[in-house]
Short mmCIF file of C-alpha atoms and ligand atoms in Angstrom, two decimals:
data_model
loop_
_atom_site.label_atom_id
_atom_site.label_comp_id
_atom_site.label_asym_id
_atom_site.label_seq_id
_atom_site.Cartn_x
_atom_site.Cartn_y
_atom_site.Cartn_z
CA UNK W 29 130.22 71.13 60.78
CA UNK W 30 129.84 72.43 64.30
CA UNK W 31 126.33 74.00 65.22
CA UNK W 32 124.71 75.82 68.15
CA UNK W 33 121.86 73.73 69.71
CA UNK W 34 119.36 75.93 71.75
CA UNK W 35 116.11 75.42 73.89
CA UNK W 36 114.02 77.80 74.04
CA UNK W 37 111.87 79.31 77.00
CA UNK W 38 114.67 80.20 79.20
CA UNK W 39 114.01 83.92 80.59
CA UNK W 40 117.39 85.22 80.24
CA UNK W 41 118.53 86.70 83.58
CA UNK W 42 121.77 88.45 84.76
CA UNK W 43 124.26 90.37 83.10
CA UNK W 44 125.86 90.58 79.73
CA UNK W 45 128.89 92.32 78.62
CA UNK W 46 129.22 93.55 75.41
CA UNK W 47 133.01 93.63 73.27
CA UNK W 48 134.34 96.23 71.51
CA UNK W 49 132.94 97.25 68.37
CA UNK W 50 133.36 94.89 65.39
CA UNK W 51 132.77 97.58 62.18
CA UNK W 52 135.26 99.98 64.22
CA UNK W 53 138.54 98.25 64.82
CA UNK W 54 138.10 97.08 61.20
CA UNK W 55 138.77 100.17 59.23
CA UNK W 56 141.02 101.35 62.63
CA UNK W 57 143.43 98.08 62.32
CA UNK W 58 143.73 99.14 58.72
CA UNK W 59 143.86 103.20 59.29
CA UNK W 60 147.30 101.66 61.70
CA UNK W 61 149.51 100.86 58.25
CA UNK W 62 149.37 104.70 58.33
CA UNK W 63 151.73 105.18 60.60
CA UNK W 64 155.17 103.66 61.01
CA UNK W 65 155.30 103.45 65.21
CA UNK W 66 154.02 101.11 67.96
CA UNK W 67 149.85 101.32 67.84
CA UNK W 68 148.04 99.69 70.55
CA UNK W 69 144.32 98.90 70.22
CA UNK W 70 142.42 98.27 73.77
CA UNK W 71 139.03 96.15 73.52
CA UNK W 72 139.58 94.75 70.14
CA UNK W 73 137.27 91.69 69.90
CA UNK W 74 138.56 88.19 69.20
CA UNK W 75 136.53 87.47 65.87
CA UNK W 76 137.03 85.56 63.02
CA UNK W 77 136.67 88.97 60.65
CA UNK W 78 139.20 90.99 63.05
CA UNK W 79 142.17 88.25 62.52
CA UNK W 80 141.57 87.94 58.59
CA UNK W 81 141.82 91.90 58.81
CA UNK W 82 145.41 91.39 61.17
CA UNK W 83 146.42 89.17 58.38
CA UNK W 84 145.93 91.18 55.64
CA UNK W 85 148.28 93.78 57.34
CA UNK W 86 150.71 91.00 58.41
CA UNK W 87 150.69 90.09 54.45
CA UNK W 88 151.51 94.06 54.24
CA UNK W 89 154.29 93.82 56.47
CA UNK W 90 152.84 95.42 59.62
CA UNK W 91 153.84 93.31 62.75
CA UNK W 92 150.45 92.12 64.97
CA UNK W 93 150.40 90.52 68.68
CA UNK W 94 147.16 89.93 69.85
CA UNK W 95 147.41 90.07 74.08
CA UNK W 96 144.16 88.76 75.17
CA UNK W 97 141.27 92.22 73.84
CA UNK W 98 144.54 94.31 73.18
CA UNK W 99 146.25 94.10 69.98
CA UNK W 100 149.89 95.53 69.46
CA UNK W 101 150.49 96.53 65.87
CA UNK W 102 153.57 98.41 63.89
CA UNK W 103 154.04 98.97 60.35
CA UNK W 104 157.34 100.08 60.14
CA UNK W 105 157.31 99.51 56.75
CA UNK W 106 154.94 98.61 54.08
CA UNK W 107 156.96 95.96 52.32
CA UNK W 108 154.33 94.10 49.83
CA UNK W 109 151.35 96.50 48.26
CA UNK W 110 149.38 93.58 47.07
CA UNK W 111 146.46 92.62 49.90
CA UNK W 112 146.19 88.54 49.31
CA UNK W 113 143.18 87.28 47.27
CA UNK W 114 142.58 84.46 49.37
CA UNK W 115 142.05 86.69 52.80
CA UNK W 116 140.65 89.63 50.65
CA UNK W 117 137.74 86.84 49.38
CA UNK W 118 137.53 85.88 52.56
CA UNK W 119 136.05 89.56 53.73
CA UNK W 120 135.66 92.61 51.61
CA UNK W 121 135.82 94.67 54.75
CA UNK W 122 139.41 93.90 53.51
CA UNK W 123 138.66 96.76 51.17
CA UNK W 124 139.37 99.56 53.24
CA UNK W 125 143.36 98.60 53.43
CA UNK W 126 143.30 100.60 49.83
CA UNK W 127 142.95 104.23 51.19
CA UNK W 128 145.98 103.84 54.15
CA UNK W 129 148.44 101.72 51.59
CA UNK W 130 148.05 104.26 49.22
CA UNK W 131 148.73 106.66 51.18
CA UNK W 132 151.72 105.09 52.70
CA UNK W 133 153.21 103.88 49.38
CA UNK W 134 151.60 105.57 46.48
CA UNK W 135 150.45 102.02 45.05
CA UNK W 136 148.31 99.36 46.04
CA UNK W 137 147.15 95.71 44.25
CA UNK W 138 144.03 94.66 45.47
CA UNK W 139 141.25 91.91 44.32
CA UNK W 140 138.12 93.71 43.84
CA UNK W 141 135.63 91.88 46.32
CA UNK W 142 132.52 90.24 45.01
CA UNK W 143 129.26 90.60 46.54
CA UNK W 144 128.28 88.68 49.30
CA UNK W 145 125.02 86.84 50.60
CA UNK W 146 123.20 90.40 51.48
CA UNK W 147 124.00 92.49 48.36
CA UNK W 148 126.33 92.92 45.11
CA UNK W 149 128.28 95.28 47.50
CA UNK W 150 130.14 97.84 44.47
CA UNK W 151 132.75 100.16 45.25
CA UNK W 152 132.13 102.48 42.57
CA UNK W 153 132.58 105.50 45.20
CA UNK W 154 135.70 103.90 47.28
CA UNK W 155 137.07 104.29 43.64
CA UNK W 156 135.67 107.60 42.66
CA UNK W 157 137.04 108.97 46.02
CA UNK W 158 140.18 107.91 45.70
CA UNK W 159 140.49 109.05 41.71
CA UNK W 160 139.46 112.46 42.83
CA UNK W 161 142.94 112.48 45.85
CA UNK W 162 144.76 111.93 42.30
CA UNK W 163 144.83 107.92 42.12
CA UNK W 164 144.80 106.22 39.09
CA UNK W 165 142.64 103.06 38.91
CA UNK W 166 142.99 99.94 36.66
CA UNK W 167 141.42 96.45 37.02
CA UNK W 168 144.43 94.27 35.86
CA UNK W 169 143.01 90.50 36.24
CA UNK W 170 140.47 90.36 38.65
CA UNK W 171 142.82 93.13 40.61
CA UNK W 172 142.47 96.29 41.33
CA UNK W 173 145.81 98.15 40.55
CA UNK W 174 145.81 101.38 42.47
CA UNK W 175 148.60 104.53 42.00
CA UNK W 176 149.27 107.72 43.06
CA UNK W 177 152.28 109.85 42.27
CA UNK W 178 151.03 112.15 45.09
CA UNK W 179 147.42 112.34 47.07
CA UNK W 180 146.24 116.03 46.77
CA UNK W 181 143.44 117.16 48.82
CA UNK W 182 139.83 117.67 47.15
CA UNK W 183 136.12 118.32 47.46
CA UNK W 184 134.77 115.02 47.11
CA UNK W 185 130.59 114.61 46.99
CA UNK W 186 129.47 110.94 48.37
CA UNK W 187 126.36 110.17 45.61
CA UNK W 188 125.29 108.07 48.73
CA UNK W 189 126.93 108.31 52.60
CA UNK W 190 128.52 104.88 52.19
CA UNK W 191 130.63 103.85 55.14
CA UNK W 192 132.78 102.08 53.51
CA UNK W 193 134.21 104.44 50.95
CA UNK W 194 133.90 107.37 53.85
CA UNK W 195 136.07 105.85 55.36
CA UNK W 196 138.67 104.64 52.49
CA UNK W 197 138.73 108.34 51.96
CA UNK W 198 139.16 109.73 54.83
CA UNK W 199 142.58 107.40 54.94
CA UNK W 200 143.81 108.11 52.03
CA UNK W 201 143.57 111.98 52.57
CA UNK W 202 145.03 112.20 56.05
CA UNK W 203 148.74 112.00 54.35
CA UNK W 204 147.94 113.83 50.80
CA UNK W 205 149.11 117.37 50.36
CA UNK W 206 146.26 119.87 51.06
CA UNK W 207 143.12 119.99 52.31
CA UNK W 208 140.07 117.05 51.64
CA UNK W 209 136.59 118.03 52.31
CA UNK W 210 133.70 114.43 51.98
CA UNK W 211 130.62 115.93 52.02
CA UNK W 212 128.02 113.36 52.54
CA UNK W 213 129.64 111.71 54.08
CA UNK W 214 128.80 108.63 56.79
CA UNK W 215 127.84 109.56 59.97
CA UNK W 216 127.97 106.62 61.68
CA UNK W 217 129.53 106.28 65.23
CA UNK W 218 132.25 103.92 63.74
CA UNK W 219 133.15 106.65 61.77
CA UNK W 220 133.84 108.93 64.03
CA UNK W 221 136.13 106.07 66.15
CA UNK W 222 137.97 105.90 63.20
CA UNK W 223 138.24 109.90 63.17
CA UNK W 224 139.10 109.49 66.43
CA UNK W 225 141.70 106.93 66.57
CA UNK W 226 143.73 108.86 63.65
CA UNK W 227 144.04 112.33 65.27
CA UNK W 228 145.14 110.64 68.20
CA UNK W 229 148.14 109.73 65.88
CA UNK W 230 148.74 113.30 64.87
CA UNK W 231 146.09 113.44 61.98
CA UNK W 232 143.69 116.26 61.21
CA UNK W 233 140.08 114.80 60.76
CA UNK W 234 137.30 117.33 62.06
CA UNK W 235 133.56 117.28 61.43
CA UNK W 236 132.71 113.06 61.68
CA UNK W 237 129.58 112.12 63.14
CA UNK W 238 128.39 114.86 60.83
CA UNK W 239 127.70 114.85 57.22
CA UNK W 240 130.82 117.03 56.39
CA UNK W 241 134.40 115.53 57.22
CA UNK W 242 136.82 117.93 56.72
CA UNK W 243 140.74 116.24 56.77
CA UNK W 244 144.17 118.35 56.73
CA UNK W 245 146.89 116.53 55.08
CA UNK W 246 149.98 116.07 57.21
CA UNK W 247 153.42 115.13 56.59
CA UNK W 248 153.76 111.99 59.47
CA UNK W 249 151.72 110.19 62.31
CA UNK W 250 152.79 109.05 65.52
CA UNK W 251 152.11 105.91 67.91
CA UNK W 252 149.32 105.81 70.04
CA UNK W 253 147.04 103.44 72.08
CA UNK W 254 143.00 103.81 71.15
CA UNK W 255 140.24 101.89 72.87
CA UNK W 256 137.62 100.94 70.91
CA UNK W 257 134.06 101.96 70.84
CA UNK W 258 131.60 99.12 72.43
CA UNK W 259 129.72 97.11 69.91
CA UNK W 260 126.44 98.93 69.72
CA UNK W 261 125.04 95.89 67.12
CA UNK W 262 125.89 93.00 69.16
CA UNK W 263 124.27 95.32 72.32
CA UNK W 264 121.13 95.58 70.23
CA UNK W 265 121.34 92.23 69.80
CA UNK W 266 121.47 90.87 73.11
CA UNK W 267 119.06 93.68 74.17
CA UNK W 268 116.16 92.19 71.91
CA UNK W 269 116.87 88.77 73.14
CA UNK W 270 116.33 89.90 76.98
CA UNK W 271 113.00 91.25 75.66
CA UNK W 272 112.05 88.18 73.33
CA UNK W 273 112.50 85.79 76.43
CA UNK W 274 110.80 88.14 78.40
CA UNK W 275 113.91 88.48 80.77
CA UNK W 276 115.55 90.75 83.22
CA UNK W 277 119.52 91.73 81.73
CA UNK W 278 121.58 94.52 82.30
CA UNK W 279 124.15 94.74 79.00
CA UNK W 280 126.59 96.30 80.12
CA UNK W 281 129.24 98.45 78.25
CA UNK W 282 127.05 100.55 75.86
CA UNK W 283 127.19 103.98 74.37
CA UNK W 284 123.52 104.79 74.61
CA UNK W 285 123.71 107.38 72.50
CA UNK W 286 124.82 104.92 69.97
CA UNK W 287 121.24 102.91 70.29
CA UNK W 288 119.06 105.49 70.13
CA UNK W 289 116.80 104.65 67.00
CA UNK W 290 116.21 100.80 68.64
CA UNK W 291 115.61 102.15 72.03
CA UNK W 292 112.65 104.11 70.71
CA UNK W 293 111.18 101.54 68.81
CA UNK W 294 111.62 98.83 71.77
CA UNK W 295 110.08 101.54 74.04
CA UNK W 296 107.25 101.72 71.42
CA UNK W 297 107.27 98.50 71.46
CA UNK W 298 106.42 98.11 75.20
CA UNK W 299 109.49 97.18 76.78
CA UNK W 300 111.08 99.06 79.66
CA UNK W 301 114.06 100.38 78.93
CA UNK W 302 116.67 102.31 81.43
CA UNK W 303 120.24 103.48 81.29
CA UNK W 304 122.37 102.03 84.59
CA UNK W 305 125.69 103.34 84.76
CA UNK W 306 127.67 102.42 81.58
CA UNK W 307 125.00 99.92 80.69
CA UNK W 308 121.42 99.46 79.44
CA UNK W 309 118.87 97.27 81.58
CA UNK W 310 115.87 95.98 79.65
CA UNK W 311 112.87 94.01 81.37
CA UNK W 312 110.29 92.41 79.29
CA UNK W 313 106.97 91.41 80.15
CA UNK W 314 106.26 89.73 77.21
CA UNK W 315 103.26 91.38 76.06
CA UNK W 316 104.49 93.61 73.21
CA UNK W 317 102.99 95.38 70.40
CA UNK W 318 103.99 95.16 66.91
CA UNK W 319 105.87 98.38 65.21
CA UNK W 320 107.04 99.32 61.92
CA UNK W 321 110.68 100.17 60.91
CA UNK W 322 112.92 100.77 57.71
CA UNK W 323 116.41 100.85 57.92
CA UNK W 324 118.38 104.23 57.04
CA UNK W 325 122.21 105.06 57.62
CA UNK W 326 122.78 106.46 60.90
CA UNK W 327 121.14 108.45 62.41
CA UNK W 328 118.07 105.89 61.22
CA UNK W 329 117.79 102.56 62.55
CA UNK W 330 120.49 100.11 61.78
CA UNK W 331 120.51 97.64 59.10
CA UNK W 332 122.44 95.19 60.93
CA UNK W 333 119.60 94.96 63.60
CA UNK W 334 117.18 94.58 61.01
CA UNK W 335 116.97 90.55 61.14
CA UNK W 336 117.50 90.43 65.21
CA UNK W 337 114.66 92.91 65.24
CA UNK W 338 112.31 91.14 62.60
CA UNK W 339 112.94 87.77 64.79
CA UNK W 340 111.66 89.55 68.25
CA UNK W 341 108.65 90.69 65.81
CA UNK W 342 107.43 87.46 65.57
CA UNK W 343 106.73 87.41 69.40
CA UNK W 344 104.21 91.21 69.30
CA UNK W 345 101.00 91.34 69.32
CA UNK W 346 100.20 93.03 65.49
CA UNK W 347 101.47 93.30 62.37
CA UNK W 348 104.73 94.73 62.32
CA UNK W 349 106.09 96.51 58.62
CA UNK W 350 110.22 96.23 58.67
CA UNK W 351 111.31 97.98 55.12
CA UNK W 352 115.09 97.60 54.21
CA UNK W 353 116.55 100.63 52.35
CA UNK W 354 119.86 99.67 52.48
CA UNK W 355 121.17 96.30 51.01
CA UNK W 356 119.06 94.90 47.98
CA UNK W 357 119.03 91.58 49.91
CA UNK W 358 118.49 91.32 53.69
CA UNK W 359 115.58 89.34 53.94
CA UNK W 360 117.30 85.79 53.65
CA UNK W 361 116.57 84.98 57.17
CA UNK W 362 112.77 85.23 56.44
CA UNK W 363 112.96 81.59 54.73
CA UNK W 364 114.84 80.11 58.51
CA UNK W 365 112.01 82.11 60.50
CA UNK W 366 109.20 80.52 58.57
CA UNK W 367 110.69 77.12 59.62
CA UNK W 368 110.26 78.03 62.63
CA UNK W 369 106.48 79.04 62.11
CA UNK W 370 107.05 82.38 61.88
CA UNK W 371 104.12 84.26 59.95
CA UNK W 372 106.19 86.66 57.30
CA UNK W 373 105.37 88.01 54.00
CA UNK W 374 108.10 89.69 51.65
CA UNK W 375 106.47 92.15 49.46
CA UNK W 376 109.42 93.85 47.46
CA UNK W 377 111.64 95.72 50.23
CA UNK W 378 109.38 95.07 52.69
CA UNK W 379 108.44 92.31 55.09
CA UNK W 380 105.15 92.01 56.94
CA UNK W 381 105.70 90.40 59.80
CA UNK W 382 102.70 88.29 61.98
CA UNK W 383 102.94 87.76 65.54
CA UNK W 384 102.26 84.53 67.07
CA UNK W 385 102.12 82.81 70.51
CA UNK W 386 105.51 80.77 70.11
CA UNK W 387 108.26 79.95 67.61
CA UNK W 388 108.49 75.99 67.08
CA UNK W 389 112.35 74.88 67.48
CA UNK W 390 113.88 73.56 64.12
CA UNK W 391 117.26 72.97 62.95
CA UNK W 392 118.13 75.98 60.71
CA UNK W 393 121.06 77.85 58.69
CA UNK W 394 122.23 81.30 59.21
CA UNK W 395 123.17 82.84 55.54
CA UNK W 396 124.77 85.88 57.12
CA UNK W 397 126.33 87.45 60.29
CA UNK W 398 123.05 89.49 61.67
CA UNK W 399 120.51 86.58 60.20
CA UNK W 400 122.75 84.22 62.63
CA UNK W 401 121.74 86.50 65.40
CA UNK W 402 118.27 86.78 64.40
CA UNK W 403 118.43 82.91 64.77
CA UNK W 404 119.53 82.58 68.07
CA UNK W 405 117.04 84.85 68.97
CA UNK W 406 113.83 83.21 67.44
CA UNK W 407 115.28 79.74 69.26
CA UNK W 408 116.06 81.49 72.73
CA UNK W 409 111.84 82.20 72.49
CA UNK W 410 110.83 79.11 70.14
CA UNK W 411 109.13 75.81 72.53
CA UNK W 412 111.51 72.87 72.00
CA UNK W 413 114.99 72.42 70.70
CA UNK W 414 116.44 74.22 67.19
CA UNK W 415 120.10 73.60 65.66
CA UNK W 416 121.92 76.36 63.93
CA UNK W 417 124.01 75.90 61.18
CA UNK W 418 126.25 78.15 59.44
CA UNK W 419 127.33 79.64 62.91
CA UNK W 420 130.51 80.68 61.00
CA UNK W 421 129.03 83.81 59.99
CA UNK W 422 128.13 84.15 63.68
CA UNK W 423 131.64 83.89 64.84
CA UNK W 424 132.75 87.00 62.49
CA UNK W 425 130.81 89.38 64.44
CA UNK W 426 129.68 87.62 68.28
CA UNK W 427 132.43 86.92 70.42
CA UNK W 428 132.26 84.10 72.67
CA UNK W 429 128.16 83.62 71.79
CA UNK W 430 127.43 80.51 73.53
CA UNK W 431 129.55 81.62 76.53
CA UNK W 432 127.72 85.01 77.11
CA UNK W 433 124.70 83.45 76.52
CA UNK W 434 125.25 80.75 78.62
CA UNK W 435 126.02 83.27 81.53
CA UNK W 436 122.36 85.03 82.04
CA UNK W 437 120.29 81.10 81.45
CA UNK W 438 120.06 80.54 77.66
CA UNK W 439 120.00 77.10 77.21
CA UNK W 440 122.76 77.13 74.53
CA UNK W 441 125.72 74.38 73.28
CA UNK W 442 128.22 74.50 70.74
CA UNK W 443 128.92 71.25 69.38
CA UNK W 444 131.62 70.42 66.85
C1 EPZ R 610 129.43 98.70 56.57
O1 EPZ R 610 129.45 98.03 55.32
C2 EPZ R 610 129.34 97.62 57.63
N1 EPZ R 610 130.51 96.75 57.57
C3 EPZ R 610 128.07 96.77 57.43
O2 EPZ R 610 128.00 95.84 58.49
C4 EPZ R 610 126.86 97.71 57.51
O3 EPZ R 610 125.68 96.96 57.26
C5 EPZ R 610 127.01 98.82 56.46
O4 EPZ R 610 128.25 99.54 56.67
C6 EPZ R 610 125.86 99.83 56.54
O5 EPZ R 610 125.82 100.41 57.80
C7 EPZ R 610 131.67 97.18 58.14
O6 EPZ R 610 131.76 98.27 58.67
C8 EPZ R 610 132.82 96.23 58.07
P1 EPZ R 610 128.11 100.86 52.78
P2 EPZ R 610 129.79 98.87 53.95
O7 EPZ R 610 129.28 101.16 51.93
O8 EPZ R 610 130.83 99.87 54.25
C9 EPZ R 610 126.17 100.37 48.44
C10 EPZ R 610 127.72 93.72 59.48
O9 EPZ R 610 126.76 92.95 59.54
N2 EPZ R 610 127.47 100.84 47.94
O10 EPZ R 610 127.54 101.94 53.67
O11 EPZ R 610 130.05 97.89 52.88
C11 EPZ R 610 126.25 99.00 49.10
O12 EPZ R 610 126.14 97.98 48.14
C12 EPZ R 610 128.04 94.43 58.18
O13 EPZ R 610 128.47 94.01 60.45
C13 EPZ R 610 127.62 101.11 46.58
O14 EPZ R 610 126.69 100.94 45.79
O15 EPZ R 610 128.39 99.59 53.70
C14 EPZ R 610 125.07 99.02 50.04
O16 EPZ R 610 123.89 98.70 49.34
C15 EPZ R 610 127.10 94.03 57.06
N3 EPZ R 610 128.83 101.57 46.14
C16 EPZ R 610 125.01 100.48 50.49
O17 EPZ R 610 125.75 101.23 49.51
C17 EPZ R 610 129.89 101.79 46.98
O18 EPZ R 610 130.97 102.22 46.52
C18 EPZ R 610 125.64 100.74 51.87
O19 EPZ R 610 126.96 100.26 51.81
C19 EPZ R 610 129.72 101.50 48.35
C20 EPZ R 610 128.50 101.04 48.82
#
């Protein structure tokens, strides 16, 4: 079982790259089984999620070459409609193949995907979405059995601006007849990559990034090549851990914009922040002061820089108040931060969080993708030596970790 083994009290130093942005090439690797020609996607990260999602529409019959970040992909044809149950287990992301098959083919077999360690994750309004374009839906065994003897436009109202199911949607109606109209609908910037990457192929999609996405069915797309947004959570990421080690890092390859919510509460926080050509520099002192945040959909801060956040927390001066609105269970790195001496109190949604003079290093277990992250974190600042297991989940969403890590002085090893 390989592991990352850290020491903390490194300052990190230097400069840090982020890669392109995990939750957009997702749904835009899928949204590519919408069109028949040559796609080529520039800056798509090397993760463990991104090639489960290329196999999925391998399994399809789309045709994918990965060229060091670039990624050629052509689905000429969609010859199976049934998305495997052993990749779709793997990740439910795998989901959001249901709104571009359909659309290509009219039918699509898919196993509904279970929760996962942060929530129950339903898809009630992927579903609902895709019943009002005209699909009918069945569970058949464990499957999902999807049809549609033609997509016709509609006025469909999100109950909640799920990402997910915005963007399911906004597949499936790019080739119906007519016009589709999501109203509250995600706003997040992945969304509007997604948007993005499909008119650049010939589709209609106006209005993401706000909460009304208006889409004009048309008859055909065309080939294209996209480049893909930077990854605004892993630049959060590394952006807290330059400010928990009290460091000096520019990390570079950010959409500002995209950070805006952590930026203020980092600023709050006491840590000097500063755009530097396409990057962000941060320089930490140290001496921080404890804030409060809850999680929202975007605009609001970002869920999956809850646990990073809650980690750097533990090094304020305060009591700091972190309240998660969105999954029902985010809060299972709290149990690996108290081995680590953190001072933490769940009450409900909430989490009180205690700041103390210094983590102690302990050999832990991320549960999920962003709790791995808040991990590495609380070890980059802890005094002594920690081991992280369960760095799988890390993998799915931090490219090269160790390496980038590595590069500005974290004291960081994989070992197998
Ligand atoms: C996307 O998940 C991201 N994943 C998540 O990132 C992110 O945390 C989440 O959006 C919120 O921003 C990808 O883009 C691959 P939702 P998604 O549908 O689409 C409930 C990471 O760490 N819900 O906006 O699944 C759901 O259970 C991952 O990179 C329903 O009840 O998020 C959750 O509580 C984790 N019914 C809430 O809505 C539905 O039909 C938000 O889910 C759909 C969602």
């Amino acid at each position: 079982m390989s592991k990352l083994i850290i020491t903390g009290g490194k300052q990190l130093e230097g400069t840090i790259t982020v890669s392109g942005a995990k939750n957009a090439v997702l749904p835009i690797i899928a949204a590519s089984l919408l069109c028949a020609e040559p796609i080529r996607l520039e800056d798509a990260p090397d993760l463990l999620d991104v090639n489960i999602m290329n196999q999925v529409i391998s399994a399809l019959g789309a045709k994918v070459v990965r060229k060091g970040s670039t990624l050629e992909i052509q689905a000429s044809s969609i010859d199976c409609i049934e998305a495997p149950y052993e990749l779709v287990s793997q990740m439910r992301a795998s989901i959001v193949t249901m709104g571009p098959v359909l659309a290509r083919q009219g039918h699509v077999r898919i196993s509904h995907p279970g929760g996962c360690a942060i929530g129950s994750r339903p898809i009630n309004w992927h579903l609902k979405g895709l019943e009002a374009l005209g699909a009918d839906v069945r569970m058949d065994h464990g499957f999902l059995d999807v049809t549609a003897k033609e997509l016709k436009g509609a006025r469909i109202y999100l109950d909640y601006p799920s990402v997910g199911a915005t963007e399911n949607i906004m597949m499936a109606a790019v080739l119906a007849q007519g016009t589709t109209l999501i109203e509250n609908a995600a706003q997040e910037p992945e969304i509007v990559d997604l948007a993005t990457f499909i008119n650049e192929m010939g589709g209609k999609v106006r209005g993401a990034g706000t909460s009304i996405i208006h889409i004009e069915g048309v008859q055909e797309l065309h080939g294209t090549t996209h480049t893909v947004i930077p990854d605004r959570i892993e630049a959060g990421s590394y952006m807290l851990m330059a400010a928990a080690t009290g460091g000096n890092v520019l990390v570079q390859n950010v959409i500002a914009d995209h950070l805006k919510p952590l930026i203020a509460k980092m600023e709050e926080s006491g840590i000097d922040i500063s755009e530097e050509g396409d990057g962000i520099r941060v320089i930490g002192d140290g001496n921080y002061t404890a804030v409060d945040i809850k999680t929202q959909v975007h605009p609001g801060f970002p869920t999956d820089l809850q646990a990073p956040f809650m980690a750097f927390l533990t090094r304020a001066k305060g009591t700091g108040l972190i309240t998660e609105t969105v999954f029902e269970n985010r809060f299972m790195h709290v149990d690996e931060l108290k081995r680590m001496r953190a001072e933490i109190k769940i009450e409900g949604r909430s989490a009180v969080v205690q700041g103390i003079q210094r983590l102690n290093g302990a050999p832990v277990t991320a549960t999920d993708l962003r709790a791995g992250a808040a991990l590495i974190l609380a070890a980059l600042t802890a005094e002594g030596t920690s081991e992280i297991r369960g760095i799988q989940h890390i993998d799915r969403g931090y490219e090269k970790v160790e390496e980038k890590l590595s590069r500005i002085g974290g004291n960081i090893i994989r070992s197998e």
